[in-house]
mmCIF file of C-alpha atoms in Angstrom:
data_model
loop_
_atom_site.group_PDB
_atom_site.id
_atom_site.type_symbol
_atom_site.label_atom_id
_atom_site.label_comp_id
_atom_site.label_asym_id
_atom_site.label_seq_id
_atom_site.Cartn_x
_atom_site.Cartn_y
_atom_site.Cartn_z
ATOM 1 C CA MET A 284 0.000 0.000 0.000
ATOM 2 C CA LEU A 285 2.908 2.349 0.627
ATOM 3 C CA PRO A 286 3.883 2.693 -3.041
ATOM 4 C CA LEU A 287 0.276 3.438 -3.861
ATOM 5 C CA LEU A 288 0.120 6.151 -1.230
ATOM 6 C CA GLU A 289 3.369 7.644 -2.506
ATOM 7 C CA HIS A 290 1.980 7.618 -6.043
ATOM 8 C CA THR A 291 -1.371 9.143 -5.014
ATOM 9 C CA LYS A 292 -0.090 12.184 -3.091
ATOM 10 C CA PRO A 293 1.566 13.847 -6.117
ATOM 11 C CA GLU A 294 -1.589 13.301 -8.146
ATOM 12 C CA LEU A 295 -3.738 14.860 -5.436
ATOM 13 C CA TYR A 296 -1.316 17.760 -5.162
ATOM 14 C CA PHE A 297 -1.413 18.256 -8.942
ATOM 15 C CA TYR A 298 -5.220 18.273 -8.988
ATOM 16 C CA GLU A 299 -5.342 20.674 -6.049
ATOM 17 C CA MET A 300 -2.896 23.041 -7.742
ATOM 18 C CA PHE A 301 -4.777 22.821 -11.047
ATOM 19 C CA PHE A 302 -8.128 23.486 -9.355
ATOM 20 C CA SER A 303 -6.686 26.351 -7.287
ATOM 21 C CA ARG A 304 -5.208 28.039 -10.382
ATOM 22 C CA SER A 305 -8.465 27.581 -12.285
ATOM 23 C CA VAL A 306 -10.420 29.195 -9.482
ATOM 24 C CA ARG A 307 -7.967 32.095 -9.273
ATOM 25 C CA THR A 308 -8.075 32.551 -13.043
ATOM 26 C CA LEU A 309 -11.880 32.472 -13.055
ATOM 27 C CA VAL A 310 -12.079 34.929 -10.161
ATOM 28 C CA THR A 311 -9.548 37.247 -11.815
ATOM 29 C CA PHE A 312 -11.372 37.099 -15.160
ATOM 30 C CA SER A 313 -14.761 37.685 -13.539
ATOM 31 C CA SER A 314 -13.452 40.611 -11.486
ATOM 32 C CA GLY A 315 -11.855 42.187 -14.536
ATOM 33 C CA ALA A 316 -14.993 41.730 -16.627
ATOM 34 C CA ALA A 317 -17.175 43.166 -13.892
ATOM 35 C CA THR A 318 -14.838 46.136 -13.397
ATOM 36 C CA GLY A 319 -14.686 46.797 -17.143
ATOM 37 C CA PHE A 320 -18.452 46.567 -17.504
ATOM 38 C CA LEU A 321 -19.012 48.876 -14.547
ATOM 39 C CA THR A 322 -16.504 51.415 -15.884
ATOM 40 C CA CYS A 323 -18.100 51.423 -19.333
ATOM 41 C CA TYR A 324 -21.565 51.714 -17.817
ATOM 42 C CA LEU A 325 -20.598 54.693 -15.671
ATOM 43 C CA LEU A 326 -18.802 56.385 -18.570
ATOM 44 C CA PHE A 327 -21.618 55.990 -21.101
ATOM 45 C CA ASN A 328 -24.253 56.778 -18.507
ATOM 46 C CA SER A 329 -22.526 60.059 -17.592
ATOM 47 C CA LEU A 330 -22.212 60.989 -21.252
ATOM 48 C CA LEU A 331 -25.836 60.087 -21.883
ATOM 49 C CA VAL A 332 -27.040 62.108 -18.911
ATOM 50 C CA TYR A 333 -24.974 65.129 -19.976
ATOM 51 C CA ASN A 334 -26.167 64.860 -23.558
ATOM 52 C CA THR A 335 -29.772 64.532 -22.412
ATOM 53 C CA LYS A 336 -29.425 67.645 -20.247
ATOM 54 C CA PHE A 337 -27.825 69.537 -23.100
ATOM 55 C CA THR A 338 -30.347 68.607 -25.780
ATOM 56 C CA SER A 339 -33.487 67.937 -23.773
ATOM 57 C CA HIS A 340 -35.268 70.981 -25.179
ATOM 58 C CA LEU A 341 -34.716 69.864 -28.757
ATOM 59 C CA LEU A 342 -35.394 66.157 -28.397
ATOM 60 C CA LEU A 343 -38.891 66.540 -27.023
ATOM 61 C CA ASN A 344 -41.334 66.430 -29.935
ATOM 62 C CA ASN A 345 -43.662 68.773 -28.079
ATOM 63 C CA PRO A 346 -43.716 72.574 -28.439
ATOM 64 C CA HIS A 347 -45.463 72.897 -25.083
ATOM 65 C CA GLY A 348 -43.090 70.583 -23.190
ATOM 66 C CA SER A 349 -41.984 71.638 -19.722
ATOM 67 C CA HIS A 350 -38.632 73.287 -19.182
ATOM 68 C CA LEU A 351 -39.181 74.754 -15.742
ATOM 69 C CA LYS A 352 -37.599 71.844 -13.893
ATOM 70 C CA ASP A 353 -34.603 71.313 -16.168
ATOM 71 C CA PRO A 354 -31.424 71.392 -14.051
ATOM 72 C CA ASP A 355 -28.995 74.227 -14.714
ATOM 73 C CA ILE A 356 -25.746 72.313 -15.237
ATOM 74 C CA HIS A 357 -23.817 75.575 -15.553
ATOM 75 C CA GLN A 358 -25.233 77.299 -12.503
ATOM 76 C CA LEU A 359 -23.684 80.729 -12.025
ATOM 77 C CA MET A 360 -22.989 81.984 -8.532
ATOM 78 C CA GLY A 361 -23.463 85.699 -7.955
ATOM 79 C CA GLN A 362 -24.305 88.248 -10.614
ATOM 80 C CA MET A 363 -22.528 90.840 -12.744
ATOM 81 C CA ASP A 364 -23.102 94.479 -13.590
ATOM 82 C CA PHE A 365 -22.539 95.257 -17.273
ATOM 83 C CA HIS A 366 -23.550 98.884 -16.852
ATOM 84 C CA THR A 367 -20.468 100.059 -14.925
ATOM 85 C CA ASP A 368 -18.308 100.768 -17.987
ATOM 86 C CA LEU A 369 -20.700 102.956 -19.967
ATOM 87 C CA LEU A 370 -18.033 105.661 -20.158
ATOM 88 C CA GLN A 371 -16.274 103.711 -22.897
ATOM 89 C CA HIS A 372 -19.413 104.219 -25.047
ATOM 90 C CA LYS A 373 -19.518 107.911 -24.249
ATOM 91 C CA GLY A 374 -19.148 109.027 -27.878
ATOM 92 C CA GLU A 375 -21.955 106.877 -29.247
ATOM 93 C CA ASP A 376 -25.057 108.452 -30.714
ATOM 94 C CA ARG A 377 -27.929 106.835 -28.827
ATOM 95 C CA SER A 378 -30.464 109.490 -29.707
ATOM 96 C CA ALA A 379 -32.696 107.135 -31.688
ATOM 97 C CA SER A 380 -32.711 104.545 -28.884
ATOM 98 C CA GLU A 381 -33.329 107.159 -26.205
ATOM 99 C CA SER A 382 -36.132 108.720 -28.223
ATOM 100 C CA LEU A 383 -37.865 105.350 -28.661
ATOM 101 C CA TYR A 384 -37.445 104.647 -24.942
ATOM 102 C CA LYS A 385 -39.651 107.646 -24.252
ATOM 103 C CA LYS A 386 -42.108 107.179 -27.113
ATOM 104 C CA VAL A 387 -42.563 103.386 -27.005
ATOM 105 C CA ARG A 388 -42.998 102.525 -23.338
ATOM 106 C CA VAL A 389 -42.694 98.807 -22.629
ATOM 107 C CA LEU A 390 -43.649 97.110 -19.379
ATOM 108 C CA CYS A 391 -41.948 93.729 -19.050
ATOM 109 C CA TRP A 392 -43.275 91.076 -16.731
ATOM 110 C CA VAL A 393 -41.189 87.954 -16.192
ATOM 111 C CA MET A 394 -42.702 84.569 -15.388
ATOM 112 C CA THR A 395 -40.691 83.044 -12.550
ATOM 113 C CA GLY A 396 -41.025 81.178 -9.264
ATOM 114 C CA PRO A 397 -39.364 81.052 -5.835
ATOM 115 C CA GLN A 398 -37.148 78.163 -6.978
ATOM 116 C CA ASN A 399 -35.739 80.229 -9.884
ATOM 117 C CA LEU A 400 -34.972 83.580 -8.284
ATOM 118 C CA GLU A 401 -31.308 82.844 -7.575
ATOM 119 C CA THR A 402 -30.531 80.651 -10.585
ATOM 120 C CA LYS A 403 -32.424 82.502 -13.330
ATOM 121 C CA ALA A 404 -34.475 85.578 -12.435
ATOM 122 C CA LYS A 405 -31.683 87.580 -10.818
ATOM 123 C CA HIS A 406 -29.610 87.306 -14.006
ATOM 124 C CA VAL A 407 -32.541 88.591 -16.062
ATOM 125 C CA LYS A 408 -32.764 91.446 -13.572
ATOM 126 C CA SER A 409 -29.043 92.221 -14.021
ATOM 127 C CA THR A 410 -29.138 92.230 -17.834
ATOM 128 C CA TRP A 411 -31.912 92.983 -20.309
ATOM 129 C CA ALA A 412 -34.654 93.791 -17.772
ATOM 130 C CA GLN A 413 -32.873 97.061 -17.017
ATOM 131 C CA ASP A 414 -33.890 98.327 -20.457
ATOM 132 C CA CYS A 415 -37.618 97.968 -19.772
ATOM 133 C CA ASN A 416 -39.564 101.097 -18.847
ATOM 134 C CA LYS A 417 -41.057 99.015 -16.050
ATOM 135 C CA VAL A 418 -40.296 95.449 -14.982
ATOM 136 C CA LEU A 419 -42.227 93.056 -12.732
ATOM 137 C CA PHE A 420 -41.319 89.529 -11.659
ATOM 138 C CA MET A 421 -44.412 87.371 -11.247
ATOM 139 C CA SER A 422 -44.346 84.411 -8.849
ATOM 140 C CA SER A 423 -46.573 82.284 -6.665
ATOM 141 C CA GLU A 424 -44.947 83.846 -3.603
ATOM 142 C CA GLU A 425 -44.119 87.405 -2.626
ATOM 143 C CA ASN A 426 -40.476 88.274 -2.071
ATOM 144 C CA LYS A 427 -40.100 91.865 -0.887
ATOM 145 C CA ASP A 428 -36.309 91.831 -1.188
ATOM 146 C CA PHE A 429 -36.149 90.747 -4.850
ATOM 147 C CA PRO A 430 -38.987 91.892 -5.282
ATOM 148 C CA THR A 431 -41.671 89.613 -6.776
ATOM 149 C CA VAL A 432 -45.434 89.941 -7.141
ATOM 150 C CA ARG A 433 -47.513 87.200 -5.540
ATOM 151 C CA LEU A 434 -50.234 86.044 -7.942
ATOM 152 C CA GLU A 435 -52.042 83.681 -5.543
ATOM 153 C CA THR A 436 -51.353 80.686 -7.764
ATOM 154 C CA LYS A 437 -49.405 77.467 -7.366
ATOM 155 C CA GLU A 438 -46.210 76.526 -9.187
ATOM 156 C CA GLY A 439 -46.132 73.870 -11.888
ATOM 157 C CA ARG A 440 -46.680 73.452 -15.597
ATOM 158 C CA ASP A 441 -50.432 73.124 -15.156
ATOM 159 C CA GLN A 442 -50.454 76.620 -13.612
ATOM 160 C CA LEU A 443 -48.721 78.514 -16.449
ATOM 161 C CA TYR A 444 -51.814 79.825 -18.198
ATOM 162 C CA TRP A 445 -53.481 80.679 -14.904
ATOM 163 C CA LYS A 446 -50.358 82.608 -13.864
ATOM 164 C CA THR A 447 -50.391 84.398 -17.229
ATOM 165 C CA ILE A 448 -54.034 85.427 -16.798
ATOM 166 C CA LYS A 449 -53.451 86.620 -13.241
ATOM 167 C CA ALA A 450 -50.278 88.497 -14.260
ATOM 168 C CA PHE A 451 -51.984 90.424 -17.050
ATOM 169 C CA GLN A 452 -54.909 91.194 -14.760
ATOM 170 C CA TYR A 453 -52.489 92.511 -12.122
ATOM 171 C CA VAL A 454 -50.734 94.689 -14.691
ATOM 172 C CA TYR A 455 -54.094 95.992 -15.923
ATOM 173 C CA ASP A 456 -55.230 96.846 -12.382
ATOM 174 C CA HIS A 457 -51.986 98.463 -11.161
ATOM 175 C CA HIS A 458 -49.806 99.599 -14.095
ATOM 176 C CA LEU A 459 -52.011 100.199 -17.137
ATOM 177 C CA ASP A 460 -51.060 103.873 -17.507
ATOM 178 C CA GLU A 461 -47.326 103.305 -17.044
ATOM 179 C CA ALA A 462 -46.737 101.733 -20.471
ATOM 180 C CA ASP A 463 -48.098 101.378 -23.986
ATOM 181 C CA TRP A 464 -46.989 97.807 -24.640
ATOM 182 C CA PHE A 465 -46.857 94.836 -22.266
ATOM 183 C CA MET A 466 -44.233 92.122 -22.745
ATOM 184 C CA LYS A 467 -44.426 88.654 -21.206
ATOM 185 C CA ALA A 468 -41.163 86.678 -20.983
ATOM 186 C CA ASP A 469 -39.897 83.597 -19.180
ATOM 187 C CA ASP A 470 -36.947 83.730 -16.792
ATOM 188 C CA ASP A 471 -34.805 81.946 -19.404
ATOM 189 C CA THR A 472 -35.688 84.334 -22.236
ATOM 190 C CA PHE A 473 -33.324 87.081 -23.387
ATOM 191 C CA VAL A 474 -34.949 90.212 -24.840
ATOM 192 C CA ILE A 475 -33.357 93.094 -26.745
ATOM 193 C CA LEU A 476 -35.632 96.013 -25.901
ATOM 194 C CA ASP A 477 -34.147 98.493 -28.394
ATOM 195 C CA ASN A 478 -35.069 96.194 -31.272
ATOM 196 C CA LEU A 479 -38.492 95.493 -29.807
ATOM 197 C CA ARG A 480 -39.228 99.212 -29.591
ATOM 198 C CA TRP A 481 -38.212 99.699 -33.215
ATOM 199 C CA LEU A 482 -40.624 96.950 -34.236
ATOM 200 C CA LEU A 483 -43.470 98.395 -32.157
ATOM 201 C CA SER A 484 -42.843 101.989 -33.245
ATOM 202 C CA LYS A 485 -44.634 101.287 -36.528
ATOM 203 C CA TYR A 486 -47.884 100.443 -34.725
ATOM 204 C CA SER A 487 -50.284 102.198 -32.408
ATOM 205 C CA PRO A 488 -50.878 100.832 -28.885
ATOM 206 C CA ASP A 489 -54.540 101.715 -29.437
ATOM 207 C CA GLN A 490 -54.713 98.995 -32.078
ATOM 208 C CA PRO A 491 -55.760 95.522 -30.801
ATOM 209 C CA ILE A 492 -52.644 93.596 -31.848
ATOM 210 C CA TYR A 493 -49.911 91.434 -30.355
ATOM 211 C CA PHE A 494 -46.539 90.171 -31.549
ATOM 212 C CA GLY A 495 -44.225 87.205 -30.958
ATOM 213 C CA ARG A 496 -42.943 84.123 -32.775
ATOM 214 C CA ARG A 497 -45.966 83.056 -34.758
ATOM 215 C CA PHE A 498 -47.043 79.406 -34.840
ATOM 216 C CA LYS A 499 -49.821 78.106 -37.069
ATOM 217 C CA PRO A 500 -51.596 74.948 -35.819
ATOM 218 C CA TYR A 501 -54.989 75.008 -34.061
ATOM 219 C CA VAL A 502 -55.613 78.761 -34.443
ATOM 220 C CA LYS A 503 -56.602 80.219 -37.811
ATOM 221 C CA GLN A 504 -54.558 83.419 -37.495
ATOM 222 C CA GLY A 505 -51.802 81.636 -35.590
ATOM 223 C CA TYR A 506 -50.593 82.179 -32.044
ATOM 224 C CA MET A 507 -47.376 83.303 -30.363
ATOM 225 C CA SER A 508 -44.759 81.020 -28.830
ATOM 226 C CA GLY A 509 -44.678 81.341 -25.055
ATOM 227 C CA GLY A 510 -40.946 80.702 -24.755
ATOM 228 C CA ALA A 511 -39.920 83.396 -27.245
ATOM 229 C CA GLY A 512 -42.109 85.871 -25.389
ATOM 230 C CA TYR A 513 -44.935 88.016 -26.717
ATOM 231 C CA VAL A 514 -46.040 91.608 -26.384
ATOM 232 C CA LEU A 515 -49.574 93.007 -26.212
ATOM 233 C CA SER A 516 -50.657 96.506 -27.150
ATOM 234 C CA LYS A 517 -52.557 98.443 -24.504
ATOM 235 C CA GLU A 518 -55.781 97.809 -26.394
ATOM 236 C CA ALA A 519 -54.992 94.083 -26.646
ATOM 237 C CA LEU A 520 -54.405 93.954 -22.885
ATOM 238 C CA LYS A 521 -57.752 95.652 -22.238
ATOM 239 C CA SER A 522 -59.479 93.173 -24.551
ATOM 240 C CA PHE A 523 -57.773 90.202 -22.896
ATOM 241 C CA VAL A 524 -58.847 91.203 -19.383
ATOM 242 C CA ASP A 525 -62.356 92.040 -20.578
ATOM 243 C CA GLY A 526 -62.570 88.675 -22.364
ATOM 244 C CA PHE A 527 -62.647 86.872 -19.016
ATOM 245 C CA LYS A 528 -65.235 89.234 -17.593
ATOM 246 C CA THR A 529 -67.529 88.559 -20.551
ATOM 247 C CA GLN A 530 -66.602 84.843 -20.523
ATOM 248 C CA LYS A 531 -65.483 84.918 -24.146
ATOM 249 C CA CYS A 532 -62.265 83.377 -22.831
ATOM 250 C CA ASN A 533 -61.654 80.866 -20.052
ATOM 251 C CA HIS A 534 -58.763 79.210 -18.250
ATOM 252 C CA SER A 535 -59.812 75.597 -18.669
ATOM 253 C CA SER A 536 -56.644 74.730 -20.620
ATOM 254 C CA ILE A 537 -53.130 74.462 -19.198
ATOM 255 C CA VAL A 538 -51.396 75.255 -22.526
ATOM 256 C CA GLU A 539 -50.516 78.912 -22.011
ATOM 257 C CA ASP A 540 -49.479 80.180 -25.453
ATOM 258 C CA LEU A 541 -52.009 78.209 -27.498
ATOM 259 C CA GLU A 542 -54.963 79.078 -25.272
ATOM 260 C CA LEU A 543 -53.986 82.746 -25.153
ATOM 261 C CA GLY A 544 -53.869 82.682 -28.975
ATOM 262 C CA ARG A 545 -57.364 81.207 -29.134
ATOM 263 C CA CYS A 546 -58.585 83.874 -26.752
ATOM 264 C CA MET A 547 -57.030 86.637 -28.854
ATOM 265 C CA GLU A 548 -58.655 85.353 -32.014
ATOM 266 C CA ARG A 549 -62.089 85.286 -30.336
ATOM 267 C CA LEU A 550 -61.555 88.876 -29.210
ATOM 268 C CA ASN A 551 -60.459 90.030 -32.692
ATOM 269 C CA VAL A 552 -56.976 90.887 -31.484
ATOM 270 C CA LYS A 553 -54.727 90.602 -34.522
ATOM 271 C CA ALA A 554 -51.686 88.316 -34.578
ATOM 272 C CA GLY A 555 -49.049 90.691 -35.956
ATOM 273 C CA ASP A 556 -46.124 89.937 -38.274
ATOM 274 C CA SER A 557 -42.957 90.437 -36.220
ATOM 275 C CA ARG A 558 -40.493 89.805 -39.055
ATOM 276 C CA ASP A 559 -38.177 92.599 -40.124
ATOM 277 C CA THR A 560 -38.217 94.441 -43.453
ATOM 278 C CA LEU A 561 -36.229 91.599 -45.052
ATOM 279 C CA LYS A 562 -38.804 89.069 -43.789
ATOM 280 C CA LYS A 563 -36.397 87.567 -41.272
ATOM 281 C CA GLU A 564 -37.605 86.418 -37.851
ATOM 282 C CA THR A 565 -36.997 88.540 -34.767
ATOM 283 C CA PHE A 566 -38.554 86.395 -31.993
ATOM 284 C CA HIS A 567 -36.754 83.072 -31.500
ATOM 285 C CA PRO A 568 -37.995 80.078 -29.452
ATOM 286 C CA PHE A 569 -34.479 78.609 -29.077
ATOM 287 C CA SER A 570 -30.956 79.797 -28.348
ATOM 288 C CA PRO A 571 -28.840 81.549 -31.027
ATOM 289 C CA GLN A 572 -26.649 78.490 -31.583
ATOM 290 C CA SER A 573 -29.721 76.337 -32.242
ATOM 291 C CA HIS A 574 -31.027 78.682 -34.932
ATOM 292 C CA LEU A 575 -27.638 79.508 -36.464
ATOM 293 C CA THR A 576 -26.611 75.859 -36.896
ATOM 294 C CA LYS A 577 -27.719 74.513 -40.270
ATOM 295 C CA ASN A 578 -29.808 71.307 -40.175
ATOM 296 C CA ARG A 579 -30.000 71.551 -36.387
ATOM 297 C CA PHE A 580 -33.653 70.493 -36.485
ATOM 298 C CA SER A 581 -34.655 67.172 -38.023
ATOM 299 C CA LYS A 582 -37.520 66.958 -40.493
ATOM 300 C CA GLN A 583 -39.642 65.262 -37.814
ATOM 301 C CA PHE A 584 -39.092 68.011 -35.244
ATOM 302 C CA TRP A 585 -42.279 69.856 -34.279
ATOM 303 C CA TYR A 586 -40.780 73.305 -34.866
ATOM 304 C CA LEU A 587 -40.663 72.863 -38.645
ATOM 305 C CA ARG A 588 -44.374 72.041 -38.726
ATOM 306 C CA TYR A 589 -45.468 74.740 -36.320
ATOM 307 C CA SER A 590 -43.784 77.843 -37.718
ATOM 308 C CA TYR A 591 -46.226 80.174 -39.442
ATOM 309 C CA TYR A 592 -43.616 81.405 -41.904
ATOM 310 C CA PRO A 593 -40.963 79.370 -43.801
ATOM 311 C CA ILE A 594 -37.970 78.499 -41.608
ATOM 312 C CA ILE A 595 -34.393 79.158 -42.622
ATOM 313 C CA GLN A 596 -31.788 77.178 -40.706
ATOM 314 C CA GLY A 597 -28.244 78.449 -40.485
ATOM 315 C CA PRO A 598 -26.784 81.971 -40.765
ATOM 316 C CA GLY A 599 -29.801 83.290 -42.702
ATOM 317 C CA CYS A 600 -32.173 82.297 -39.917
ATOM 318 C CA CYS A 601 -32.355 85.492 -37.982
ATOM 319 C CA SER A 602 -32.822 89.196 -38.303
ATOM 320 C CA ASP A 603 -29.946 91.564 -37.595
ATOM 321 C CA PHE A 604 -32.445 93.170 -35.220
ATOM 322 C CA PRO A 605 -33.487 90.159 -33.115
ATOM 323 C CA VAL A 606 -35.934 90.710 -30.277
ATOM 324 C CA SER A 607 -35.649 87.522 -28.231
ATOM 325 C CA PHE A 608 -34.023 84.129 -27.714
ATOM 326 C CA HIS A 609 -35.215 81.308 -25.461
ATOM 327 C CA TYR A 610 -33.539 78.609 -23.321
ATOM 328 C CA ILE A 611 -30.816 81.029 -22.225
ATOM 329 C CA ASP A 612 -28.983 80.020 -19.052
ATOM 330 C CA ALA A 613 -27.343 82.418 -16.595
ATOM 331 C CA LYS A 614 -23.957 82.541 -18.322
ATOM 332 C CA GLN A 615 -25.503 83.032 -21.742
ATOM 333 C CA MET A 616 -27.508 85.970 -20.383
ATOM 334 C CA TYR A 617 -24.276 87.889 -19.794
ATOM 335 C CA VAL A 618 -22.725 86.727 -23.064
ATOM 336 C CA LEU A 619 -25.725 88.021 -25.017
ATOM 337 C CA GLN A 620 -25.730 91.236 -22.992
ATOM 338 C CA TYR A 621 -22.099 91.780 -23.994
ATOM 339 C CA LEU A 622 -22.638 90.889 -27.655
ATOM 340 C CA THR A 623 -25.714 93.092 -28.076
ATOM 341 C CA HIS A 624 -24.662 96.136 -26.036
ATOM 342 C CA HIS A 625 -20.866 96.190 -25.851
ATOM 343 C CA LEU A 626 -19.162 94.409 -28.762
ATOM 344 C CA ARG A 627 -18.087 96.987 -31.385
ATOM 345 C CA PRO A 628 -16.123 96.001 -34.533
ATOM 346 C CA TYR A 629 -13.873 98.971 -35.301
ATOM 347 C CA GLY A 630 -15.090 101.177 -38.155
ATOM 348 C CA TYR A 631 -18.079 98.952 -38.854
ATOM 349 C CA MET A 632 -21.465 100.329 -39.877
ATOM 350 C CA TYR A 633 -24.635 98.267 -39.523
ATOM 351 C CA ARG A 634 -25.467 96.121 -42.535
ATOM 352 C CA TYR A 635 -28.629 97.905 -43.572
ATOM 353 C CA ASN A 636 -30.933 100.698 -42.564
ATOM 354 C CA PRO A 637 -34.329 99.071 -41.951
ATOM 355 C CA GLU A 638 -36.171 102.307 -42.652
ATOM 356 C CA GLU A 639 -34.545 102.602 -46.093
ATOM 357 C CA THR A 640 -35.379 98.968 -46.871
ATOM 358 C CA LEU A 641 -38.976 99.562 -45.818
ATOM 359 C CA ASN A 642 -39.355 102.432 -48.290
ATOM 360 C CA GLN A 643 -37.926 100.594 -51.288
#
């Protein structure tokens, strides 16, 4: 039996070593595979999340999709004052702009909420809102320090049209005589008031009319995009408020811009053409880079079907006198403020005189 035992021990040792190495190899392979899979998952997931955040506004095939809760991935801390270096523009002739400021009085009210005051609304307040003749920030809560107007509504997408109705009613009750035109904008909309005043200067505030980025479905004369902002004449504002008193309009729908357009049509308030003298758009429902990039929007994207006038994608998209852009984050607010009010190419004259083009 001894020889047998001596012969068996090496065999058992060999099998034990073979089994042990196999287990170690299997464990090592499994660990490596799991680590590699986890790394790839985290990498692609982070890229997917970032890409979704960056393009969420354009992927949704819904012109009335919510954007109020989108996270601001480039949140800006603090705020800046772009009006401290006006001395460097001392020699500029701003007589036309200053004259229109007095003749075409615009009250701006900004749709916001308590959750957006620090991340969005305060940057609106520091930039383009300073060019309004009067500015109000409308919210569901009063903030005396900011300040905001409390509309006695709740927050949420289903409250947007109700907030719009209440805001215009508040303006009518408290500020009707302080302006001739009444602009509604979101807290992620950038507005160039000088260009807006030029557009409005050709019309009378006593005419029932309103302007914005004109969409065509569901309403015969079209309706104005909520995100790009829209502006009502004084007569249009009176008609809108009166429309609820006479029950010609109601707030049964939650779709703000579409329902306001239906109300305007019932009240015989005209949907005006906001394009410039070259028939280029001035109100824009997306950011500049979205409009200026050719083929940015796919053929299936809702925007191409909704626009009242033919869309041009790329550099020819937009007027040289744009009024508004939408989906503008805090940093872009200051970039646009700089580009529209401070950037000056040396010796450069504007491309065309809109008044001369109008008379041709």
